[in-house]
Amino acid sequence: MKTLKPLLIAASILLTQASFASDKYEEGEKLYKANCAVCHGSTGGMDMTKRIAPPIAAVRMHYIGTYPDQNSFVNAVSSWVEKQDENKSLMRGAIQKFKIMPPLAVAKEDAVMVKFF
């Protein structure tokens, strides 16, 4: 019985953390769909003549090469969402093709949540 109690406590903590991660994932998914997917989603597929912004997979590939760890990656992307600066862009070709991303009314705390999606 003594070993059962610590196991139950550990299981309870793990389930709480899994629930928290699941909630964060769902929140990140909602934020992506509400603020990003309309431009960076699957509309147009890889046919760049039908797209209005680079695919989110391309954005990820450009940023992950420069910011390989999750914290710096999330900070760089959320900072870009907070304030677009052509001089700090890692995707100059995308800016030439699609123009610079318009400002979004998304708080940095919310932009950070997209990482869970």
Coordinates of N, CA, C and O in Angstrom, one line a residue:
M1 N 0.8 -1.2 0.0 CA 0.0 0.0 0.0 C 0.9 1.3 0.0 O 0.5 2.2 -0.6
K2 N 2.0 1.2 0.7 CA 2.9 2.3 0.7 C 3.4 2.7 -0.7 O 3.6 3.9 -0.9
T3 N 3.7 1.7 -1.5 CA 4.2 2.0 -2.9 C 3.1 2.5 -3.8 O 3.3 3.1 -4.8
L4 N 1.9 2.1 -3.5 CA 0.7 2.5 -4.3 C 0.5 4.0 -4.3 O 0.2 4.6 -5.3
K5 N 0.6 4.6 -3.1 CA 0.3 6.0 -2.9 C 1.2 6.9 -3.8 O 0.7 7.8 -4.5
P6 N 2.5 6.7 -3.7 CA 3.4 7.5 -4.6 C 3.1 7.3 -6.1 O 3.2 8.3 -6.9
L7 N 2.8 6.1 -6.4 CA 2.4 5.8 -7.9 C 1.2 6.6 -8.3 O 1.1 7.1 -9.4
L8 N 0.2 6.6 -7.4 CA -1.0 7.3 -7.7 C -0.8 8.8 -7.8 O -1.3 9.5 -8.7
I9 N 0.1 9.3 -6.9 CA 0.4 10.8 -7.0 C 1.2 11.1 -8.3 O 0.8 12.0 -9.0
A10 N 2.1 10.2 -8.6 CA 2.9 10.5 -9.9 C 2.0 10.4 -11.1 O 2.0 11.2 -12.0
A11 N 1.1 9.4 -11.1 CA 0.1 9.3 -12.2 C -0.8 10.5 -12.3 O -1.1 11.0 -13.4
S12 N -1.2 11.0 -11.2 CA -2.1 12.2 -11.1 C -1.3 13.4 -11.7 O -1.9 14.2 -12.5
I13 N -0.1 13.6 -11.3 CA 0.7 14.7 -11.8 C 0.9 14.6 -13.4 O 0.7 15.5 -14.1
L14 N 1.2 13.4 -13.8 CA 1.4 13.2 -15.3 C 0.2 13.4 -16.1 O 0.2 14.0 -17.1
L15 N -1.0 13.0 -15.5 CA -2.2 13.2 -16.2 C -2.6 14.7 -16.2 O -3.1 15.2 -17.2
T16 N -2.3 15.4 -15.2 CA -2.6 16.8 -15.1 C -1.7 17.5 -16.2 O -2.2 18.4 -16.9
Q17 N -0.4 17.1 -16.3 CA 0.5 17.7 -17.3 C 0.0 17.4 -18.7 O 0.1 18.3 -19.5
A18 N -0.4 16.2 -18.9 CA -0.9 15.8 -20.2 C -2.1 16.6 -20.6 O -2.3 17.1 -21.7
S19 N -3.0 16.8 -19.6 CA -4.2 17.6 -19.9 C -3.9 19.1 -20.2 O -4.4 19.7 -21.1
F20 N -2.9 19.6 -19.4 CA -2.4 21.0 -19.7 C -1.8 21.1 -21.1 O -2.1 22.0 -21.8
A21 N -1.0 20.1 -21.5 CA -0.4 20.2 -22.8 C -1.5 20.1 -23.9 O -1.4 20.7 -24.9
S22 N -2.5 19.2 -23.6 CA -3.6 19.1 -24.6 C -4.4 20.4 -24.7 O -4.7 20.8 -25.8
D23 N -4.6 21.1 -23.6 CA -5.3 22.4 -23.6 C -4.5 23.4 -24.4 O -5.0 24.2 -25.1
K24 N -3.2 23.4 -24.1 CA -2.3 24.3 -24.8 C -2.3 24.0 -26.3 O -2.3 25.0 -27.1
Y25 N -2.3 22.8 -26.7 CA -2.3 22.4 -28.1 C -3.6 22.9 -28.7 O -3.6 23.5 -29.8
E26 N -4.7 22.7 -28.1 CA -6.0 23.1 -28.6 C -6.1 24.6 -28.7 O -6.6 25.2 -29.7
E27 N -5.5 25.3 -27.8 CA -5.5 26.8 -27.8 C -4.6 27.3 -29.0 O -5.0 28.2 -29.7
G28 N -3.4 26.6 -29.1 CA -2.5 27.0 -30.2 C -3.2 26.7 -31.6 O -3.1 27.5 -32.5
E29 N -3.9 25.6 -31.7 CA -4.6 25.3 -32.9 C -5.7 26.4 -33.2 O -5.8 26.8 -34.4
K30 N -6.4 26.7 -32.2 CA -7.5 27.8 -32.4 C -6.8 29.1 -32.9 O -7.3 29.7 -33.8
L31 N -5.7 29.5 -32.2 CA -5.1 30.7 -32.6 C -4.5 30.7 -34.0 O -4.6 31.6 -34.8
Y32 N -3.9 29.5 -34.4 CA -3.4 29.4 -35.7 C -4.5 29.5 -36.8 O -4.4 30.2 -37.7
K33 N -5.6 28.8 -36.5 CA -6.7 28.8 -37.5 C -7.3 30.2 -37.6 O -7.7 30.6 -38.7
A34 N -7.4 30.9 -36.5 CA -8.0 32.2 -36.5 C -7.1 33.3 -37.0 O -7.6 34.3 -37.6
N35 N -5.8 33.2 -36.9 CA -4.9 34.3 -37.3 C -3.9 34.0 -38.4 O -3.4 34.9 -39.0
C36 N -3.6 32.8 -38.6 CA -2.5 32.4 -39.5 C -2.9 31.6 -40.8 O -2.4 31.9 -41.9
A37 N -3.8 30.7 -40.5 CA -4.2 29.7 -41.6 C -4.8 30.4 -42.8 O -4.6 29.9 -43.9
V38 N -5.5 31.5 -42.7 CA -6.1 32.1 -43.8 C -5.1 32.5 -44.9 O -5.3 32.4 -46.1
C39 N -3.9 32.9 -44.4 CA -2.8 33.2 -45.4 C -1.8 32.1 -45.5 O -1.3 31.8 -46.6
H40 N -1.4 31.5 -44.5 CA -0.3 30.5 -44.5 C -0.8 29.0 -44.5 O 0.0 28.1 -44.6
G41 N -2.1 28.8 -44.5 CA -2.7 27.5 -44.5 C -2.5 26.8 -45.9 O -1.6 27.1 -46.7
S42 N -3.3 25.8 -46.1 CA -3.2 25.0 -47.3 C -3.8 25.5 -48.6 O -3.7 24.9 -49.6
T43 N -4.5 26.7 -48.5 CA -5.1 27.2 -49.7 C -4.0 27.4 -50.8 O -3.0 28.1 -50.5
G44 N -4.2 26.9 -51.9 CA -3.2 27.0 -53.0 C -2.2 25.9 -53.0 O -1.4 25.8 -54.0
G45 N -2.1 25.2 -51.9 CA -1.0 24.1 -51.9 C 0.3 24.7 -52.1 O 0.7 25.8 -51.6
M46 N 1.1 24.0 -52.9 CA 2.5 24.5 -53.2 C 2.5 25.4 -54.5 O 3.5 25.8 -55.0
D47 N 1.3 25.6 -55.1 CA 1.2 26.4 -56.3 C 1.3 27.9 -55.9 O 0.3 28.5 -55.4
M48 N 2.5 28.5 -56.0 CA 2.7 29.8 -55.5 C 1.9 30.9 -56.2 O 1.7 32.0 -55.7
T49 N 1.3 30.6 -57.4 CA 0.5 31.6 -58.1 C -0.9 31.7 -57.4 O -1.6 32.7 -57.7
K50 N -1.2 30.7 -56.6 CA -2.5 30.7 -55.9 C -2.4 31.1 -54.4 O -3.4 31.0 -53.7
R51 N -1.3 31.4 -54.0 CA -1.1 31.7 -52.6 C -1.0 33.2 -52.3 O -0.6 33.9 -53.2
I52 N -1.3 33.6 -51.1 CA -1.2 35.0 -50.7 C 0.0 35.2 -49.7 O 0.3 36.3 -49.3
A53 N 0.6 34.0 -49.2 CA 1.7 34.1 -48.3 C 2.4 32.7 -48.4 O 1.9 31.8 -48.9
P54 N 3.7 32.7 -48.0 CA 4.4 31.4 -48.0 C 3.7 30.4 -47.1 O 3.1 30.7 -46.1
P55 N 3.8 29.1 -47.5 CA 3.2 28.1 -46.7 C 3.9 28.1 -45.3 O 5.1 28.3 -45.2
I56 N 3.2 27.7 -44.3 CA 3.7 27.8 -42.9 C 4.9 26.8 -42.8 O 5.8 27.0 -42.1
A57 N 4.9 25.7 -43.6 CA 6.0 24.7 -43.6 C 7.3 25.4 -44.1 O 8.4 25.2 -43.5
A58 N 7.2 26.3 -45.1 CA 8.3 27.0 -45.6 C 8.8 28.0 -44.5 O 10.1 28.2 -44.3
V59 N 7.9 28.7 -43.8 CA 8.3 29.6 -42.8 C 9.1 28.8 -41.7 O 10.2 29.2 -41.3
R60 N 8.6 27.7 -41.3 CA 9.2 26.9 -40.3 C 10.6 26.5 -40.7 O 11.6 26.6 -40.0
M61 N 10.7 26.0 -42.0 CA 12.1 25.6 -42.5 C 13.1 26.7 -42.5 O 14.2 26.5 -42.1
H62 N 12.7 27.9 -42.8 CA 13.6 29.0 -42.8 C 14.0 29.4 -41.4 O 15.2 29.7 -41.2
Y63 N 13.1 29.4 -40.5 CA 13.4 29.8 -39.1 C 14.1 28.8 -38.3 O 15.0 29.1 -37.5
I64 N 13.8 27.5 -38.5 CA 14.4 26.4 -37.7 C 15.9 26.3 -38.0 O 16.7 25.9 -37.2
G65 N 16.3 26.7 -39.2 CA 17.8 26.6 -39.5 C 18.6 27.7 -38.8 O 19.7 27.4 -38.4
T66 N 18.0 28.8 -38.5 CA 18.6 29.9 -37.7 C 18.4 29.7 -36.3 O 19.2 30.1 -35.4
Y67 N 17.2 29.3 -35.9 CA 16.8 29.1 -34.5 C 16.4 27.7 -34.2 O 15.2 27.3 -34.2
P68 N 17.4 26.8 -34.0 CA 17.1 25.4 -33.9 C 16.5 24.9 -32.6 O 15.8 23.9 -32.6
D69 N 16.7 25.7 -31.5 CA 16.0 25.2 -30.3 C 14.6 25.9 -30.2 O 14.4 27.0 -30.7
Q70 N 13.7 25.2 -29.5 CA 12.3 25.7 -29.5 C 12.2 27.1 -28.9 O 11.4 27.9 -29.5
N71 N 12.9 27.4 -27.8 CA 12.7 28.7 -27.2 C 13.1 29.9 -28.2 O 12.4 30.8 -28.3
S72 N 14.3 29.7 -28.8 CA 14.7 30.8 -29.7 C 13.8 30.9 -30.9 O 13.5 32.0 -31.4
F73 N 13.4 29.7 -31.4 CA 12.5 29.7 -32.6 C 11.2 30.4 -32.3 O 10.7 31.2 -33.0
V74 N 10.6 30.0 -31.2 CA 9.3 30.6 -30.8 C 9.4 32.1 -30.6 O 8.6 32.9 -31.0
N75 N 10.5 32.5 -29.9 CA 10.7 33.9 -29.7 C 10.9 34.7 -31.0 O 10.3 35.8 -31.1
A76 N 11.7 34.1 -31.9 CA 11.9 34.8 -33.2 C 10.6 35.0 -34.0 O 10.3 36.0 -34.5
V77 N 9.8 33.9 -34.1 CA 8.6 33.9 -34.8 C 7.5 34.8 -34.2 O 6.9 35.7 -34.8
S78 N 7.4 34.7 -32.8 CA 6.4 35.6 -32.2 C 6.8 37.0 -32.2 O 6.0 37.9 -32.2
S79 N 8.1 37.3 -32.2 CA 8.6 38.7 -32.3 C 8.3 39.3 -33.6 O 7.9 40.4 -33.8
W80 N 8.4 38.4 -34.7 CA 8.1 38.8 -36.0 C 6.6 39.2 -36.1 O 6.2 40.2 -36.7
V81 N 5.8 38.3 -35.5 CA 4.3 38.5 -35.6 C 4.0 39.8 -34.8 O 3.1 40.6 -35.3
E82 N 4.7 40.1 -33.7 CA 4.4 41.3 -33.0 C 4.8 42.6 -33.8 O 4.1 43.6 -33.7
K83 N 6.0 42.5 -34.5 CA 6.4 43.7 -35.2 C 7.2 43.2 -36.4 O 8.3 42.7 -36.3
Q84 N 6.6 43.3 -37.6 CA 7.3 42.9 -38.8 C 8.4 43.9 -39.2 O 8.1 45.1 -39.1
D85 N 9.6 43.4 -39.6 CA 10.7 44.3 -39.9 C 11.4 43.7 -41.1 O 12.0 42.6 -41.0
E86 N 11.2 44.2 -42.3 CA 11.8 43.7 -43.5 C 13.3 43.4 -43.4 O 13.8 42.5 -43.9
N87 N 14.0 44.3 -42.6 CA 15.4 44.2 -42.5 C 15.8 43.0 -41.6 O 16.9 42.5 -41.6
K88 N 14.9 42.5 -40.8 CA 15.1 41.3 -40.0 C 14.6 40.0 -40.5 O 14.6 39.0 -39.9
S89 N 14.0 40.1 -41.7 CA 13.3 38.9 -42.3 C 14.3 37.8 -42.7 O 15.4 38.1 -43.2
L90 N 14.0 36.6 -42.5 CA 14.8 35.5 -43.0 C 14.2 35.0 -44.3 O 14.7 34.1 -44.9
M91 N 13.1 35.7 -44.8 CA 12.5 35.2 -46.0 C 12.3 36.4 -47.0 O 11.2 36.8 -47.4
R92 N 13.4 37.0 -47.4 CA 13.4 38.1 -48.3 C 12.7 37.8 -49.6 O 12.0 38.6 -50.2
G93 N 12.9 36.6 -50.1 CA 12.2 36.2 -51.4 C 10.7 36.2 -51.2 O 10.0 36.6 -52.1
A94 N 10.2 35.7 -50.0 CA 8.8 35.7 -49.8 C 8.2 37.1 -49.7 O 7.1 37.4 -50.2
I95 N 9.0 38.0 -49.1 CA 8.6 39.4 -49.1 C 8.5 40.0 -50.5 O 7.6 40.7 -50.8
Q96 N 9.5 39.7 -51.3 CA 9.4 40.2 -52.7 C 8.2 39.6 -53.5 O 7.6 40.3 -54.2
K97 N 7.9 38.4 -53.2 CA 6.8 37.7 -53.9 C 5.4 38.1 -53.4 O 4.5 38.4 -54.1
F98 N 5.3 38.1 -52.0 CA 4.0 38.3 -51.4 C 3.8 39.7 -50.7 O 2.8 40.0 -50.2
K99 N 4.9 40.4 -50.6 CA 5.0 41.7 -49.8 C 5.1 41.3 -48.4 O 5.0 40.2 -48.0
I100 N 5.4 42.3 -47.6 CA 5.6 42.1 -46.1 C 4.2 41.7 -45.5 O 3.2 42.3 -45.8
M101 N 4.3 40.9 -44.5 CA 3.1 40.5 -43.8 C 2.5 41.7 -43.1 O 3.2 42.5 -42.5
P102 N 1.2 41.9 -43.2 CA 0.6 43.0 -42.5 C 0.6 42.9 -41.0 O 0.6 41.7 -40.5
P103 N 0.5 44.0 -40.3 CA 0.5 43.9 -38.8 C -0.7 43.1 -38.4 O -1.8 43.2 -39.0
L104 N -0.6 42.3 -37.4 CA -1.7 41.5 -36.8 C -2.0 42.0 -35.4 O -1.1 42.4 -34.7
A105 N -3.3 41.9 -35.1 CA -3.7 42.3 -33.7 C -3.6 41.1 -32.8 O -4.6 40.6 -32.3
V106 N -2.4 40.5 -32.7 CA -2.2 39.3 -31.9 C -1.2 39.6 -30.9 O -0.1 40.0 -31.2
A107 N -1.5 39.4 -29.6 CA -0.6 39.6 -28.5 C 0.5 38.6 -28.6 O 0.3 37.5 -29.0
K108 N 1.7 39.0 -28.2 CA 2.9 38.1 -28.3 C 2.6 36.9 -27.5 O 3.0 35.8 -27.9
E109 N 1.9 37.0 -26.3 CA 1.6 35.8 -25.5 C 0.8 34.8 -26.3 O 0.9 33.6 -26.1
D110 N -0.1 35.3 -27.1 CA -0.9 34.5 -28.0 C -0.1 33.9 -29.1 O -0.3 32.7 -29.4
A111 N 0.7 34.6 -29.7 CA 1.6 34.1 -30.8 C 2.5 33.0 -30.3 O 2.7 32.0 -31.0
V112 N 2.9 33.1 -29.1 CA 3.8 32.1 -28.5 C 3.0 30.8 -28.3 O 3.5 29.7 -28.5
M113 N 1.7 30.9 -28.1 CA 0.9 29.7 -27.9 C 0.8 28.8 -29.2 O 0.5 27.6 -29.1
V114 N 1.0 29.4 -30.3 CA 0.9 28.7 -31.6 C 1.9 27.5 -31.6 O 1.7 26.5 -32.3
K115 N 3.0 27.7 -30.9 CA 4.0 26.6 -30.8 C 3.4 25.3 -30.4 O 4.0 24.2 -30.7
F116 N 2.4 25.3 -29.6 CA 1.8 24.0 -29.1 C 1.0 23.3 -30.2 O 0.6 22.2 -30.0
F117 N 0.8 24.0 -31.3 CA 0.0 23.4 -32.4 C 0.8 22.7 -33.4 O 1.8 22.9 -33.7

